[in-house]
Short mmCIF file of C-alpha atoms and ligand atoms in Angstrom, two decimals:
data_model
loop_
_atom_site.label_atom_id
_atom_site.label_comp_id
_atom_site.label_asym_id
_atom_site.label_seq_id
_atom_site.Cartn_x
_atom_site.Cartn_y
_atom_site.Cartn_z
CA MET A 28 34.12 5.24 -60.60
CA ASN A 29 30.18 4.10 -59.01
CA HIS A 30 29.00 0.96 -58.24
CA PHE A 31 27.09 -0.19 -60.67
CA GLU A 32 28.26 -3.23 -62.73
CA LEU A 33 27.44 -5.92 -65.50
CA ARG A 34 27.66 -9.10 -62.91
CA ASP A 35 27.43 -12.31 -64.57
CA GLY A 36 25.22 -10.86 -67.82
CA GLU A 37 23.28 -8.45 -64.69
CA LEU A 38 23.51 -4.91 -64.48
CA SER A 39 24.12 -4.46 -60.30
CA CYS A 40 24.13 -2.17 -57.71
CA GLU A 41 26.69 -2.88 -55.62
CA ASP A 42 25.96 -6.65 -54.38
CA VAL A 43 22.44 -6.33 -56.02
CA PRO A 44 20.83 -7.31 -59.05
CA LEU A 45 18.72 -4.34 -60.63
CA ALA A 46 16.04 -7.08 -61.85
CA ALA A 47 15.17 -8.06 -58.05
CA ILE A 48 15.06 -4.49 -57.47
CA ALA A 49 12.69 -3.70 -59.85
CA GLU A 50 10.64 -7.19 -59.07
CA ALA A 51 10.13 -6.21 -55.21
CA VAL A 52 9.45 -2.38 -56.16
CA GLY A 53 8.26 -2.22 -59.54
CA THR A 54 9.40 0.45 -62.07
CA PRO A 55 10.11 2.98 -62.45
CA VAL A 56 12.61 3.39 -59.27
CA TYR A 57 15.34 5.36 -58.04
CA ILE A 58 17.98 3.25 -57.18
CA TYR A 59 21.20 4.48 -54.85
CA SER A 60 24.73 3.13 -54.01
CA THR A 61 25.82 4.17 -50.54
CA ALA A 62 29.42 2.85 -51.65
CA THR A 63 29.50 5.13 -54.47
CA PHE A 64 28.26 8.29 -52.15
CA GLU A 65 31.14 7.17 -49.32
CA ARG A 66 33.57 7.05 -52.17
CA HIS A 67 32.52 10.40 -53.83
CA TYR A 68 32.47 12.19 -50.55
CA THR A 69 35.74 10.93 -48.99
CA VAL A 70 37.68 11.28 -52.96
CA LEU A 71 36.84 15.17 -52.62
CA ARG A 72 37.54 15.20 -48.82
CA ASP A 73 41.43 13.33 -49.20
CA ALA A 74 41.88 15.56 -52.31
CA LEU A 75 41.54 18.77 -50.71
CA GLU A 76 43.25 16.92 -47.64
CA ALA A 77 45.88 16.14 -49.52
CA GLU A 78 46.49 20.26 -51.08
CA GLY A 79 46.80 21.16 -47.31
CA VAL A 80 43.28 22.11 -46.84
CA ARG A 81 42.92 21.50 -42.90
CA ASP A 82 39.29 20.82 -41.80
CA PRO A 83 37.40 21.62 -44.61
CA LEU A 84 33.46 22.36 -44.48
CA ILE A 85 32.07 20.20 -47.50
CA ALA A 86 28.31 20.91 -47.77
CA PHE A 87 26.42 18.72 -49.79
CA ALA A 88 23.98 20.73 -52.06
CA VAL A 89 20.57 18.98 -51.03
CA LYS A 90 19.02 20.18 -53.62
CA ALA A 91 21.41 17.53 -56.03
CA ASN A 92 19.29 14.59 -53.42
CA SER A 93 17.41 15.49 -50.92
CA ASN A 94 16.50 12.08 -50.06
CA LEU A 95 16.76 11.70 -46.24
CA ALA A 96 18.52 8.72 -46.07
CA VAL A 97 21.21 10.13 -48.77
CA LEU A 98 22.11 12.98 -46.77
CA ARG A 99 22.09 10.77 -43.83
CA THR A 100 24.52 8.58 -45.57
CA LEU A 101 26.36 12.14 -46.17
CA ALA A 102 26.02 13.50 -42.79
CA GLN A 103 27.36 10.24 -41.18
CA LEU A 104 30.44 11.16 -42.94
CA GLY A 105 31.02 14.07 -41.90
CA ALA A 106 29.20 15.72 -44.29
CA GLY A 107 27.32 19.69 -44.04
CA ALA A 108 24.42 20.79 -46.07
CA ASP A 109 23.70 23.37 -48.83
CA THR A 110 20.49 24.33 -48.64
CA VAL A 111 18.06 26.57 -50.04
CA SER A 112 14.80 26.80 -48.47
CA GLU A 113 13.27 26.21 -45.41
CA GLY A 114 11.65 22.48 -46.61
CA GLU A 115 16.20 21.74 -47.43
CA ILE A 116 17.24 23.11 -44.14
CA ARG A 117 14.38 20.73 -42.43
CA ARG A 118 14.98 18.05 -44.56
CA ALA A 119 19.42 18.19 -43.27
CA LEU A 120 18.12 18.45 -39.63
CA ALA A 121 15.45 15.23 -39.60
CA ALA A 122 19.23 13.62 -41.65
CA GLY A 123 21.39 14.34 -38.78
CA VAL A 124 23.43 17.24 -39.73
CA PRO A 125 23.96 19.42 -36.88
CA PRO A 126 23.35 23.00 -38.09
CA GLU A 127 26.65 24.45 -37.74
CA ARG A 128 26.94 22.91 -40.74
CA ILE A 129 24.39 23.81 -42.63
CA VAL A 130 24.55 26.66 -45.33
CA PHE A 131 21.11 28.36 -46.33
CA SER A 132 21.63 30.15 -49.93
CA GLY A 133 19.53 31.42 -52.26
CA VAL A 134 17.91 34.03 -53.74
CA GLY A 135 14.85 34.85 -52.20
CA LYS A 136 15.08 33.64 -49.11
CA THR A 137 11.45 34.72 -47.44
CA ARG A 138 11.60 36.22 -43.71
CA THR A 139 9.98 33.14 -42.21
CA GLU A 140 12.66 31.23 -43.88
CA ILE A 141 15.14 33.29 -42.64
CA ALA A 142 13.48 32.97 -38.94
CA PHE A 143 13.54 29.94 -38.83
CA ALA A 144 17.52 30.00 -40.45
CA LEU A 145 18.43 31.67 -36.90
CA SER A 146 16.34 30.02 -34.58
CA VAL A 147 18.43 26.70 -35.30
CA GLY A 148 21.38 28.28 -35.64
CA VAL A 149 22.71 27.54 -38.78
CA CYS A 150 26.69 27.96 -39.61
CA GLU A 151 25.61 30.79 -42.53
CA ILE A 152 23.38 32.52 -44.46
CA ASN A 153 24.36 33.50 -47.75
CA VAL A 154 23.52 37.28 -48.61
CA GLU A 155 22.87 37.53 -52.08
CA SER A 156 21.42 41.71 -52.05
CA GLU A 157 21.97 44.63 -49.71
CA PRO A 158 17.64 44.11 -49.44
CA GLU A 159 18.48 40.89 -48.66
CA MET A 160 20.97 41.85 -46.05
CA ILE A 161 18.59 44.82 -44.23
CA ALA A 162 16.12 41.88 -44.06
CA ILE A 163 18.45 39.39 -42.04
CA ALA A 164 19.16 42.26 -39.78
CA GLN A 165 15.24 43.12 -39.30
CA VAL A 166 15.06 39.44 -38.61
CA ALA A 167 17.63 39.00 -36.52
CA GLU A 168 16.84 41.80 -34.31
CA SER A 169 13.07 40.70 -33.96
CA LEU A 170 14.23 37.57 -33.26
CA GLY A 171 16.84 39.16 -30.82
CA ARG A 172 19.66 37.00 -32.25
CA ARG A 173 22.66 38.04 -34.33
CA ALA A 174 22.90 36.59 -37.55
CA THR A 175 26.12 35.01 -38.92
CA ILE A 176 25.80 36.24 -42.77
CA ALA A 177 28.43 35.87 -45.41
CA PHE A 178 28.02 37.64 -48.83
CA ARG A 179 28.16 35.48 -52.14
CA VAL A 180 29.31 37.18 -54.47
CA ASN A 181 29.26 36.91 -58.62
CA PRO A 182 32.37 36.70 -59.51
CA ASP A 183 31.29 37.65 -63.49
CA VAL A 184 33.27 35.09 -65.10
CA ALA A 185 30.97 32.14 -67.02
CA ALA A 186 30.71 28.25 -66.95
CA GLY A 187 28.98 25.63 -66.79
CA GLY A 188 27.58 22.95 -69.07
CA HIS A 189 23.85 24.23 -69.97
CA ALA A 190 23.09 28.22 -69.96
CA LYS A 191 20.14 27.38 -67.35
CA ILE A 192 23.53 26.82 -65.01
CA ALA A 193 25.40 28.92 -65.40
CA THR A 194 25.46 31.53 -62.38
CA GLY A 195 28.43 32.86 -62.09
CA LYS A 196 27.67 36.18 -65.52
CA SER A 197 26.80 39.77 -63.65
CA GLU A 198 23.84 39.12 -65.90
CA ASN A 199 22.69 36.37 -64.20
CA LYS A 200 20.15 36.35 -60.28
CA PHE A 201 22.91 35.13 -57.98
CA GLY A 202 25.06 37.43 -55.69
CA VAL A 203 26.91 40.82 -55.04
CA SER A 204 29.13 42.37 -57.38
CA PHE A 205 32.81 42.65 -55.91
CA ALA A 206 32.46 46.04 -55.24
CA GLU A 207 28.59 46.25 -53.82
CA ALA A 208 30.75 43.21 -51.37
CA GLU A 209 32.90 45.26 -49.79
CA ARG A 210 30.81 47.90 -49.01
CA LEU A 211 28.04 45.93 -47.97
CA TYR A 212 30.66 43.61 -45.21
CA ALA A 213 31.84 46.70 -44.15
CA ASN A 214 28.45 48.12 -43.57
CA ALA A 215 27.69 44.57 -41.59
CA THR A 216 30.00 45.23 -39.80
CA ASN A 217 28.77 48.12 -38.00
CA ASN A 218 25.11 46.53 -37.55
CA ALA A 219 24.71 45.31 -34.09
CA TRP A 220 22.69 42.15 -35.26
CA LEU A 221 24.64 40.78 -38.22
CA LYS A 222 28.31 39.10 -38.02
CA PRO A 223 30.14 38.52 -41.39
CA VAL A 224 32.34 35.91 -41.12
CA GLY A 225 33.23 35.58 -45.06
CA VAL A 226 32.43 35.33 -48.47
CA ALA A 227 30.93 32.64 -50.95
CA CYS A 228 31.05 32.02 -54.96
CA HIS A 229 29.43 29.19 -57.13
CA ILE A 230 29.53 30.30 -60.64
CA GLY A 231 27.20 27.23 -62.74
CA SER A 232 27.11 23.49 -62.56
CA GLN A 233 28.54 20.94 -64.93
CA ILE A 234 31.70 22.73 -65.00
CA THR A 235 34.12 20.46 -67.02
CA ASP A 236 36.87 22.91 -67.26
CA LEU A 237 38.96 24.24 -64.47
CA ALA A 238 39.80 27.41 -65.67
CA PRO A 239 37.23 29.91 -64.95
CA MET A 240 36.78 28.50 -61.07
CA ALA A 241 41.08 29.11 -60.99
CA GLU A 242 39.59 32.56 -62.00
CA ALA A 243 36.95 32.74 -60.05
CA PHE A 244 38.13 31.03 -56.63
CA SER A 245 41.65 33.87 -57.48
CA LYS A 246 38.98 36.26 -57.71
CA MET A 247 37.86 35.71 -54.62
CA ALA A 248 41.07 35.14 -52.36
CA GLY A 249 41.98 38.75 -53.60
CA LEU A 250 38.51 39.52 -51.77
CA VAL A 251 39.79 38.34 -49.21
CA ARG A 252 43.00 40.10 -49.17
CA ARG A 253 40.94 43.40 -49.61
CA LEU A 254 38.44 43.20 -46.97
CA LYS A 255 41.45 41.84 -44.79
CA GLY A 256 43.39 44.86 -45.82
CA GLU A 257 40.85 46.95 -44.41
CA GLY A 258 40.70 45.42 -41.19
CA LEU A 259 38.29 43.69 -41.52
CA GLU A 260 37.29 39.85 -40.30
CA VAL A 261 36.92 37.26 -42.38
CA GLU A 262 36.76 33.57 -41.55
CA ARG A 263 35.17 32.05 -44.67
CA LEU A 264 35.47 31.18 -48.06
CA ASP A 265 32.74 29.35 -49.22
CA LEU A 266 34.17 28.09 -53.04
CA GLY A 267 31.00 26.54 -54.13
CA GLY A 268 29.87 23.41 -55.98
CA GLY A 269 29.74 22.88 -59.59
CA LEU A 270 32.63 20.28 -60.56
CA GLY A 271 30.75 18.55 -63.50
CA VAL A 272 31.11 14.90 -64.11
CA PRO A 273 31.03 12.28 -66.35
CA TYR A 274 27.84 12.16 -68.64
CA PHE A 275 29.62 9.33 -70.86
CA ASN A 276 29.01 12.47 -74.40
CA GLN A 277 30.77 15.28 -72.72
CA PRO A 278 34.24 16.36 -72.13
CA GLU A 279 36.23 14.71 -69.19
CA PRO A 280 35.69 16.42 -66.30
CA PRO A 281 38.44 17.63 -63.59
CA SER A 282 39.66 14.75 -61.14
CA PRO A 283 38.92 15.92 -57.38
CA SER A 284 42.88 15.92 -57.25
CA GLU A 285 43.09 18.59 -59.72
CA TYR A 286 40.07 20.57 -58.67
CA ALA A 287 41.36 21.06 -55.02
CA LYS A 288 45.18 21.69 -56.61
CA VAL A 289 43.38 24.40 -58.14
CA VAL A 290 41.48 25.26 -54.99
CA ALA A 291 44.64 25.21 -52.72
CA GLU A 292 47.08 27.22 -55.50
CA ALA A 293 44.17 29.69 -55.20
CA THR A 294 43.43 29.65 -51.32
CA ARG A 295 47.67 29.66 -50.41
CA GLY A 296 48.69 32.33 -47.55
CA LEU A 297 45.02 33.31 -46.80
CA ASP A 298 44.23 31.87 -43.62
CA VAL A 299 40.59 31.20 -43.73
CA THR A 300 38.44 28.21 -43.36
CA LEU A 301 37.24 26.47 -46.43
CA ALA A 302 33.37 25.60 -47.46
CA PHE A 303 32.37 23.77 -50.70
CA GLU A 304 29.02 23.12 -51.97
CA PRO A 305 29.07 20.06 -54.16
CA GLY A 306 25.32 18.35 -54.82
CA ARG A 307 26.26 16.90 -58.43
CA VAL A 308 29.84 15.35 -58.13
CA ILE A 309 28.93 13.52 -55.42
CA ALA A 310 25.80 12.29 -56.14
CA ALA A 311 25.31 11.87 -59.90
CA ASN A 312 26.75 8.88 -60.30
CA ALA A 313 25.55 7.46 -57.49
CA GLY A 314 21.84 6.49 -58.63
CA VAL A 315 20.60 5.12 -61.50
CA LEU A 316 16.74 5.33 -62.58
CA LEU A 317 15.24 1.63 -63.57
CA ALA A 318 12.63 1.85 -66.23
CA LYS A 319 10.88 -0.90 -68.36
CA VAL A 320 10.23 -0.87 -72.01
CA LEU A 321 6.52 -1.12 -72.29
CA HIS A 322 6.67 -0.87 -76.36
CA ILE A 323 8.85 -0.81 -79.12
CA HIS A 324 6.60 1.33 -81.98
CA GLU A 325 8.12 0.85 -85.01
CA ARG A 326 7.06 3.51 -87.63
CA PRO A 327 6.27 3.03 -90.77
CA GLU A 328 8.87 6.13 -92.50
CA GLY A 329 11.61 4.16 -90.32
CA ARG A 330 11.77 5.77 -87.16
CA ARG A 331 12.01 3.37 -83.73
CA PHE A 332 10.07 4.34 -80.19
CA LEU A 333 11.41 3.12 -77.60
CA VAL A 334 8.12 3.46 -75.38
CA LEU A 335 9.16 3.20 -71.15
CA ASP A 336 7.13 3.51 -68.38
CA ALA A 337 9.36 6.23 -67.03
CA ALA A 338 8.80 9.54 -67.92
CA MET A 339 9.54 13.37 -68.02
CA ASN A 340 8.44 13.88 -64.47
CA ASP A 341 10.20 11.19 -62.98
CA LEU A 342 13.60 12.46 -65.05
CA LEU A 343 13.29 15.94 -66.13
CA ARG A 344 16.62 16.79 -66.97
CA PRO A 345 16.69 15.57 -70.88
CA ALA A 346 13.73 17.97 -71.41
CA MET A 347 14.93 20.27 -69.26
CA TYR A 348 18.49 21.06 -69.85
CA ASP A 349 19.19 18.77 -73.22
CA ALA A 350 20.60 16.80 -71.08
CA TYR A 351 21.95 13.46 -71.80
CA HIS A 352 22.33 9.79 -70.03
CA ASP A 353 23.71 6.79 -71.03
CA ILE A 354 21.27 4.22 -71.60
CA ARG A 355 21.95 1.29 -70.49
CA ALA A 356 19.89 -2.75 -70.83
CA VAL A 357 19.38 -4.53 -67.07
CA SER A 358 20.41 -7.58 -68.93
CA PRO A 359 22.01 -6.84 -72.29
CA ARG A 360 20.32 -8.91 -75.14
CA GLN A 361 22.31 -10.64 -78.43
CA GLY A 362 21.58 -8.32 -81.32
CA PRO A 363 21.76 -5.72 -83.78
CA VAL A 364 22.52 -2.23 -82.24
CA ARG A 365 20.19 -0.05 -83.96
CA PRO A 366 18.91 4.18 -83.23
CA TYR A 367 15.69 4.66 -81.09
CA ASP A 368 13.66 7.50 -79.69
CA VAL A 369 13.53 6.87 -76.63
CA VAL A 370 9.95 8.51 -74.92
CA GLY A 371 7.82 8.30 -71.97
CA PRO A 372 4.19 7.93 -71.79
CA VAL A 373 3.54 11.81 -70.63
CA CYS A 374 1.80 13.69 -73.11
CA GLU A 375 4.38 16.01 -74.27
CA THR A 376 6.66 16.23 -76.95
CA GLY A 377 9.15 17.12 -74.76
CA ASP A 378 9.08 13.71 -72.50
CA THR A 379 11.61 12.55 -75.17
CA PHE A 380 14.74 11.21 -73.19
CA THR A 381 17.19 11.22 -76.74
CA ARG A 382 16.73 10.95 -80.11
CA ASP A 383 18.68 8.44 -82.46
CA ARG A 384 20.33 6.62 -80.26
CA ASP A 385 22.19 3.35 -81.19
CA LEU A 386 20.99 0.94 -77.86
CA PRO A 387 21.39 -2.77 -78.10
CA ALA A 388 18.45 -4.22 -78.72
CA PHE A 389 15.35 -4.40 -76.16
CA GLU A 390 11.79 -6.22 -76.53
CA ALA A 391 9.10 -5.07 -74.31
CA GLY A 392 9.47 -6.40 -70.70
CA ASP A 393 13.13 -5.85 -70.08
CA LEU A 394 14.30 -3.45 -68.15
CA VAL A 395 16.47 -0.31 -68.89
CA ALA A 396 18.56 2.18 -67.04
CA PHE A 397 19.37 5.75 -67.19
CA MET A 398 23.01 5.80 -66.10
CA SER A 399 24.03 9.43 -63.35
CA ALA A 400 20.71 9.88 -62.24
CA GLY A 401 21.89 9.92 -58.24
CA ALA A 402 21.35 13.94 -58.91
CA TYR A 403 18.90 16.15 -59.93
CA GLY A 404 16.81 13.53 -60.60
CA ALA A 405 14.72 11.69 -57.57
CA SER A 406 14.65 15.51 -56.17
CA MET A 407 13.50 17.48 -59.49
CA ALA A 408 10.90 14.53 -59.90
CA SER A 409 6.81 15.59 -60.00
CA GLU A 410 3.31 13.68 -59.98
CA TYR A 411 2.88 15.37 -63.87
CA ASN A 412 -0.23 13.81 -65.06
CA SER A 413 -1.03 12.24 -62.39
CA ARG A 414 1.41 9.82 -62.13
CA PRO A 415 2.94 8.35 -58.71
CA LEU A 416 5.77 10.06 -57.17
CA VAL A 417 8.99 7.79 -58.39
CA PRO A 418 10.37 5.93 -55.50
CA GLU A 419 13.74 5.60 -53.96
CA VAL A 420 15.69 2.79 -53.11
CA LEU A 421 18.80 2.59 -51.05
CA VAL A 422 21.03 -0.55 -51.41
CA LYS A 423 24.22 -1.05 -49.40
CA GLY A 424 26.38 -3.89 -49.96
CA SER A 425 23.46 -7.14 -50.69
CA GLU A 426 20.89 -5.09 -48.93
CA PHE A 427 18.33 -2.68 -49.94
CA ALA A 428 15.66 -0.40 -48.45
CA VAL A 429 13.05 1.27 -50.29
CA VAL A 430 13.73 4.91 -48.78
CA ARG A 431 11.04 7.00 -50.43
CA PRO A 432 7.99 4.95 -51.34
CA ARG A 433 5.57 5.00 -54.18
CA PRO A 434 2.70 6.57 -52.75
CA THR A 435 -0.90 4.80 -53.51
CA TYR A 436 -3.31 6.57 -55.80
CA GLU A 437 -5.76 6.65 -52.78
CA GLU A 438 -2.52 9.09 -50.83
CA MET A 439 -2.67 11.07 -53.67
CA LEU A 440 -5.74 12.18 -54.44
CA ALA A 441 -6.47 11.85 -49.71
CA ARG A 442 -3.94 14.99 -49.89
CA GLU A 443 -6.38 17.40 -51.84
CA THR A 444 -9.65 19.07 -49.79
CA THR A 445 -12.54 20.02 -51.69
CA ALA A 446 -13.89 23.24 -51.53
CA PRO A 447 -17.20 24.07 -49.44
CA TRP A 448 -19.45 25.04 -52.51
CA LEU A 449 -18.36 22.06 -54.86
C1 PLP B 520 22.92 23.98 -57.03
C2 PLP B 520 23.85 25.15 -56.42
C3 PLP B 520 25.10 24.11 -55.66
C4 PLP B 520 25.82 22.55 -55.94
O1 PLP B 520 25.57 22.26 -57.25
P1 PLP B 520 26.26 20.93 -58.06
O2 PLP B 520 26.56 21.78 -59.09
O3 PLP B 520 25.57 20.49 -58.04
O4 PLP B 520 27.66 20.61 -57.41
C5 PLP B 520 25.61 24.30 -54.90
N1 PLP B 520 25.49 25.68 -54.23
C6 PLP B 520 24.74 26.56 -54.70
C7 PLP B 520 24.74 28.10 -54.17
C8 PLP B 520 23.71 25.74 -55.25
O5 PLP B 520 22.30 26.27 -56.31
#
């Protein structure tokens, strides 16, 4: 459920018509609903608690939407943060997430990043390989601070909506095998600078089938039992993120309560704290990308292009993952539904949001909304083609605030310096 609905024939976010935001801020612009973020977080937490999962750590995956106001909205509800870089840890801290609710994941952490994570005291560093474990131990020793770690295990389960976002097969770059996890966990316990507290997995993103999750979770539970059986202490099991959302043309994703049932089933009797790293399921349907129709270009051979002022640099998912976003008119017109190719102004054929999509009537100047763009939208945006970084607006009830302004051209140029010989 989300809070983007037609009100008096006008697409609105909560109590604010999207057209009012376009008027004030211009387009393209990302628009987020506070009520939707809050709802998605609490629905997931309540579903887990209803299944008897006590006091879970729900660490929002910052890469899905790293806007500080969004992170603060979630932090105020008690969310933690799953981070994959020093920049994301800094964002989480700046948004008020306490370090003991910050998980540091990622395949290639630098020593500088590890030192930063240790100095602020994140709750766990998820170790992705043996060389990384050694590096963490060395950094911990040099700082005189013991590192709290968990091992990210690759459970060798196929899942995820697209090959580029599947992470849980042994051929992917993520995590260690079960056998390695057992060996490394025991080694780490004997290292004075490491404190292993648990194991973690994250098998992919946009998962719409619970079967691979159930398989991965029960394999992880088996690992916890084996580790405990060897006399090792395991406090936490981190089950990652990955739950899919409805993008309209895809299989209906499982509900949070079905997901919670699978979690509870797999982890019954384990006596560990559970952690989760949801990104998309919290953020995707809490945001839209609002754009304006520049032209409708009809080719003599029949193709009809809807040329927008938003482009692949603002919303990369269609170009990168062939992702589908529902496209809606902000003030729907009467008129025939016809097929369009929806494109942006960037000089790449990949700058095509969709082809042959049946859409309602549009005219130049109309506003269009890309739905479900709150996750992996603004956080993946760039200034390619020297287009100003797309701004972000947060709505709450009848109020809205610009939470990342559109940079001016002067600001963009001022970020660069010249070389002494020029
Ligand atoms: C990307 C990522 C997530 C979030 O995935 P979603 O599909 O957005 O829920 C969680 N954990 C890790 C380690 C990730 O890399």
